Structure formats: C-alpha cells, structure tokens
Amino acid sequence: MSRQVRALERVAIAEQPAARPSRMEVAEAVRTMIRWAGDDPARDGLRETPDRVARAFQEYFAGYAQDPAEILQKTFEEIEGYDEMIVLRGVRFESHCEHHMAPIVGRAWVAYIPQGRVVGISKLARVVDIYAKRLQIQEKMTAQIANTINEVLKPEGVGVIIKATHHCMTTRGAHKPGTDLVTSRMLGVFRDNALTRQELLGLANSDD
C-alpha cells in the first residue's frame, strides 16, 4: 500500500463522526468534572448527580433528534383566502450557549404571511423548541427558525424576533444581570416592506 493511500485512509477515518457516547460514559465524565471542581463524587449528596446530569442533558439537547422541517409538513388550505400576518407571541424557550454551555432563557416572536396555506400554531412553537434544545448562539437560532419556516411553508414572508438573557454574561464573565440580547430575521415582505416589518416590531415591543 502506497504512502499516499495510507494518508488518504487516515484522513477518511478522522472525518468519520465519532460514535455517540453511552450514558455511562457521560456520567463518568461528570464524575471527572466534580473531582476537577474539588469535590468528591462518591459522597452522599453527589453520588447520584452524574446520572441526573446525564438525564438532564438528554432533555436539554433533545432537539438534535428531531427534524423541524418535518413538524411543519401538515398544513391547512381551507383558509378562505386569509393573507394577513399571523404572529405567535412570546414563545418561552430554554437553550444553552455553545461557548460555555450556560443557559439561554428567552422568548420568541414568530410571524409569517401565508400564501394559500397555514400551519397549526403549536407547530411554530415546536420549531422554536427544537432549535433551542441544541447548543446555540442566538443569532444562528433566529436564522434557523426563520429559514426553516420560509423553506417549508413558502409564505409571502417570515419574521422572527428573539429576546433572551444569556447566563454566560449575567452569571459569569462580564457579570451584567438585567441585560438581554435582541435578534431578528426578516424574510420576504418583512424585509421588503417597512410597514409590515414595523407592525411586527410593534407587536413584539408591546409585550415588554
């Protein structure tokens, strides 16, 4: 076997996704972190903590196992020509920052103007949750929600606004409690029409 072929095989192996760790491996990693923090994972108060953390992480990051586009597949076309803005306001979510794995807690405003069909409003909330239950930065999450709704429903436009508090800034680092981050993604008529965009911004700000 030539040196070049062996090199290509090593690259191919390196590019393969690593097998997902078992819950037992995750629990052992948590025990290591507890020891690193300076405590004893074998003491009574911490003995079950590694398993609890593993279960919690399974819940925190359940979004990786779900397809947001699939959630939006069932739509309704008997809407009597309705073509005005639809807004789901203040959808609460909990996520985790991909830089520090610290909580991100906030609310999302999701709007679209239908083009012949609508989707159940609970599905919009579920799309928010699916993307929230992944390691995230708020800017990316905002774009993912808007882009998915736009690609699947193909409406006249989509607008997403997110306001959230980042614990990586409020409880560590800069230590600036009381601050939040606001991001938005405007597509279609929400981007092109200033009045439509302002209407959505007004609805979002009225909830403060």
PDB file of N, CA, C and O in Angstrom, residues 128-155:
ATOM      1  N   VAL A 128     -39.450  26.344  17.386  1.00  0.00           N
ATOM      2  CA  VAL A 128     -38.606  27.120  18.301  1.00  0.00           C
ATOM      3  C   VAL A 128     -37.914  26.184  19.286  1.00  0.00           C
ATOM      4  O   VAL A 128     -36.701  26.272  19.514  1.00  0.00           O
ATOM      5  N   ASP A 129     -38.671  25.269  19.883  1.00  0.00           N
ATOM      6  CA  ASP A 129     -38.110  24.366  20.886  1.00  0.00           C
ATOM      7  C   ASP A 129     -37.039  23.442  20.318  1.00  0.00           C
ATOM      8  O   ASP A 129     -36.030  23.177  20.962  1.00  0.00           O
ATOM      9  N   ILE A 130     -37.258  22.947  19.116  1.00  0.00           N
ATOM     10  CA  ILE A 130     -36.285  22.027  18.520  1.00  0.00           C
ATOM     11  C   ILE A 130     -34.937  22.698  18.345  1.00  0.00           C
ATOM     12  O   ILE A 130     -33.886  22.130  18.678  1.00  0.00           O
ATOM     13  N   TYR A 131     -34.943  23.920  17.839  1.00  0.00           N
ATOM     14  CA  TYR A 131     -33.666  24.617  17.663  1.00  0.00           C
ATOM     15  C   TYR A 131     -33.096  25.080  19.001  1.00  0.00           C
ATOM     16  O   TYR A 131     -31.869  25.138  19.170  1.00  0.00           O
ATOM     17  N   ALA A 132     -33.976  25.395  19.960  1.00  0.00           N
ATOM     18  CA  ALA A 132     -33.483  25.813  21.272  1.00  0.00           C
ATOM     19  C   ALA A 132     -32.794  24.670  21.998  1.00  0.00           C
ATOM     20  O   ALA A 132     -31.810  24.882  22.722  1.00  0.00           O
ATOM     21  N   LYS A 133     -33.292  23.450  21.803  1.00  0.00           N
ATOM     22  CA  LYS A 133     -32.730  22.303  22.520  1.00  0.00           C
ATOM     23  C   LYS A 133     -31.516  21.734  21.787  1.00  0.00           C
ATOM     24  O   LYS A 133     -31.396  20.526  21.557  1.00  0.00           O
ATOM     25  N   ARG A 134     -30.639  22.643  21.413  1.00  0.00           N
ATOM     26  CA  ARG A 134     -29.342  22.306  20.828  1.00  0.00           C
ATOM     27  C   ARG A 134     -28.348  23.327  21.374  1.00  0.00           C
ATOM     28  O   ARG A 134     -28.747  24.367  21.906  1.00  0.00           O
ATOM     29  N   LEU A 135     -27.073  23.040  21.273  1.00  0.00           N
ATOM     30  CA  LEU A 135     -26.087  24.057  21.624  1.00  0.00           C
ATOM     31  C   LEU A 135     -26.213  25.183  20.612  1.00  0.00           C
ATOM     32  O   LEU A 135     -26.213  24.935  19.397  1.00  0.00           O
ATOM     33  N   GLN A 136     -26.320  26.423  21.079  1.00  0.00           N
ATOM     34  CA  GLN A 136     -26.710  27.502  20.193  1.00  0.00           C
ATOM     35  C   GLN A 136     -25.941  28.796  20.456  1.00  0.00           C
ATOM     36  O   GLN A 136     -25.334  29.001  21.514  1.00  0.00           O
ATOM     37  N   ILE A 137     -25.980  29.665  19.450  1.00  0.00           N
ATOM     38  CA  ILE A 137     -25.828  31.096  19.643  1.00  0.00           C
ATOM     39  C   ILE A 137     -27.144  31.705  19.149  1.00  0.00           C
ATOM     40  O   ILE A 137     -27.781  31.166  18.239  1.00  0.00           O
ATOM     41  N   GLN A 138     -27.556  32.778  19.769  1.00  0.00           N
ATOM     42  CA  GLN A 138     -28.891  33.312  19.492  1.00  0.00           C
ATOM     43  C   GLN A 138     -29.049  33.743  18.046  1.00  0.00           C
ATOM     44  O   GLN A 138     -30.112  33.561  17.444  1.00  0.00           O
ATOM     45  N   GLU A 139     -28.008  34.311  17.477  1.00  0.00           N
ATOM     46  CA  GLU A 139     -28.090  34.780  16.086  1.00  0.00           C
ATOM     47  C   GLU A 139     -28.398  33.622  15.136  1.00  0.00           C
ATOM     48  O   GLU A 139     -29.241  33.737  14.242  1.00  0.00           O
ATOM     49  N   LYS A 140     -27.706  32.499  15.341  1.00  0.00           N
ATOM     50  CA  LYS A 140     -27.924  31.335  14.476  1.00  0.00           C
ATOM     51  C   LYS A 140     -29.314  30.757  14.670  1.00  0.00           C
ATOM     52  O   LYS A 140     -29.998  30.403  13.696  1.00  0.00           O
ATOM     53  N   MET A 141     -29.730  30.665  15.918  1.00  0.00           N
ATOM     54  CA  MET A 141     -31.050  30.113  16.213  1.00  0.00           C
ATOM     55  C   MET A 141     -32.156  30.934  15.555  1.00  0.00           C
ATOM     56  O   MET A 141     -33.114  30.400  14.992  1.00  0.00           O
ATOM     57  N   THR A 142     -32.033  32.249  15.607  1.00  0.00           N
ATOM     58  CA  THR A 142     -33.018  33.141  14.979  1.00  0.00           C
ATOM     59  C   THR A 142     -33.121  32.867  13.487  1.00  0.00           C
ATOM     60  O   THR A 142     -34.221  32.748  12.936  1.00  0.00           O
ATOM     61  N   ALA A 143     -31.967  32.755  12.837  1.00  0.00           N
ATOM     62  CA  ALA A 143     -31.950  32.495  11.397  1.00  0.00           C
ATOM     63  C   ALA A 143     -32.493  31.113  11.069  1.00  0.00           C
ATOM     64  O   ALA A 143     -33.229  30.940  10.086  1.00  0.00           O
ATOM     65  N   GLN A 144     -32.160  30.109  11.882  1.00  0.00           N
ATOM     66  CA  GLN A 144     -32.627  28.750  11.614  1.00  0.00           C
ATOM     67  C   GLN A 144     -34.144  28.659  11.659  1.00  0.00           C
ATOM     68  O   GLN A 144     -34.765  28.021  10.791  1.00  0.00           O
ATOM     69  N   ILE A 145     -34.752  29.283  12.655  1.00  0.00           N
ATOM     70  CA  ILE A 145     -36.212  29.241  12.766  1.00  0.00           C
ATOM     71  C   ILE A 145     -36.856  29.890  11.548  1.00  0.00           C
ATOM     72  O   ILE A 145     -37.753  29.325  10.909  1.00  0.00           O
ATOM     73  N   ALA A 146     -36.398  31.088  11.203  1.00  0.00           N
ATOM     74  CA  ALA A 146     -36.987  31.811  10.067  1.00  0.00           C
ATOM     75  C   ALA A 146     -36.756  31.078   8.760  1.00  0.00           C
ATOM     76  O   ALA A 146     -37.671  30.941   7.938  1.00  0.00           O
ATOM     77  N   ASN A 147     -35.538  30.595   8.544  1.00  0.00           N
ATOM     78  CA  ASN A 147     -35.215  29.933   7.281  1.00  0.00           C
ATOM     79  C   ASN A 147     -36.033  28.660   7.087  1.00  0.00           C
ATOM     80  O   ASN A 147     -36.497  28.361   5.985  1.00  0.00           O
ATOM     81  N   THR A 148     -36.215  27.891   8.167  1.00  0.00           N
ATOM     82  CA  THR A 148     -36.974  26.644   8.053  1.00  0.00           C
ATOM     83  C   THR A 148     -38.432  26.910   7.720  1.00  0.00           C
ATOM     84  O   THR A 148     -39.009  26.268   6.834  1.00  0.00           O
ATOM     85  N   ILE A 149     -39.045  27.860   8.408  1.00  0.00           N
ATOM     86  CA  ILE A 149     -40.447  28.203   8.115  1.00  0.00           C
ATOM     87  C   ILE A 149     -40.579  28.698   6.677  1.00  0.00           C
ATOM     88  O   ILE A 149     -41.517  28.337   5.955  1.00  0.00           O
ATOM     89  N   ASN A 150     -39.629  29.503   6.244  1.00  0.00           N
ATOM     90  CA  ASN A 150     -39.666  30.039   4.888  1.00  0.00           C
ATOM     91  C   ASN A 150     -39.527  28.940   3.837  1.00  0.00           C
ATOM     92  O   ASN A 150     -40.250  28.914   2.841  1.00  0.00           O
ATOM     93  N   GLU A 151     -38.615  28.006   4.071  1.00  0.00           N
ATOM     94  CA  GLU A 151     -38.357  26.949   3.092  1.00  0.00           C
ATOM     95  C   GLU A 151     -39.500  25.948   3.002  1.00  0.00           C
ATOM     96  O   GLU A 151     -39.826  25.459   1.917  1.00  0.00           O
ATOM     97  N   VAL A 152     -40.132  25.643   4.136  1.00  0.00           N
ATOM     98  CA  VAL A 152     -41.181  24.612   4.135  1.00  0.00           C
ATOM     99  C   VAL A 152     -42.543  25.184   3.742  1.00  0.00           C
ATOM    100  O   VAL A 152     -43.242  24.625   2.888  1.00  0.00           O
ATOM    101  N   LEU A 153     -42.937  26.311   4.353  1.00  0.00           N
ATOM    102  CA  LEU A 153     -44.265  26.862   4.089  1.00  0.00           C
ATOM    103  C   LEU A 153     -44.317  27.736   2.845  1.00  0.00           C
ATOM    104  O   LEU A 153     -45.392  27.939   2.277  1.00  0.00           O
ATOM    105  N   LYS A 154     -43.170  28.274   2.435  1.00  0.00           N
ATOM    106  CA  LYS A 154     -43.098  29.177   1.279  1.00  0.00           C
ATOM    107  C   LYS A 154     -44.154  30.297   1.376  1.00  0.00           C
ATOM    108  O   LYS A 154     -44.963  30.507   0.460  1.00  0.00           O
ATOM    109  N   PRO A 155     -44.148  31.038   2.475  1.00  0.00           N
ATOM    110  CA  PRO A 155     -45.122  32.126   2.646  1.00  0.00           C
ATOM    111  C   PRO A 155     -44.678  33.390   1.921  1.00  0.00           C
ATOM    112  O   PRO A 155     -43.614  33.422   1.288  1.00  0.00           O
TER     113      PRO A 155
END
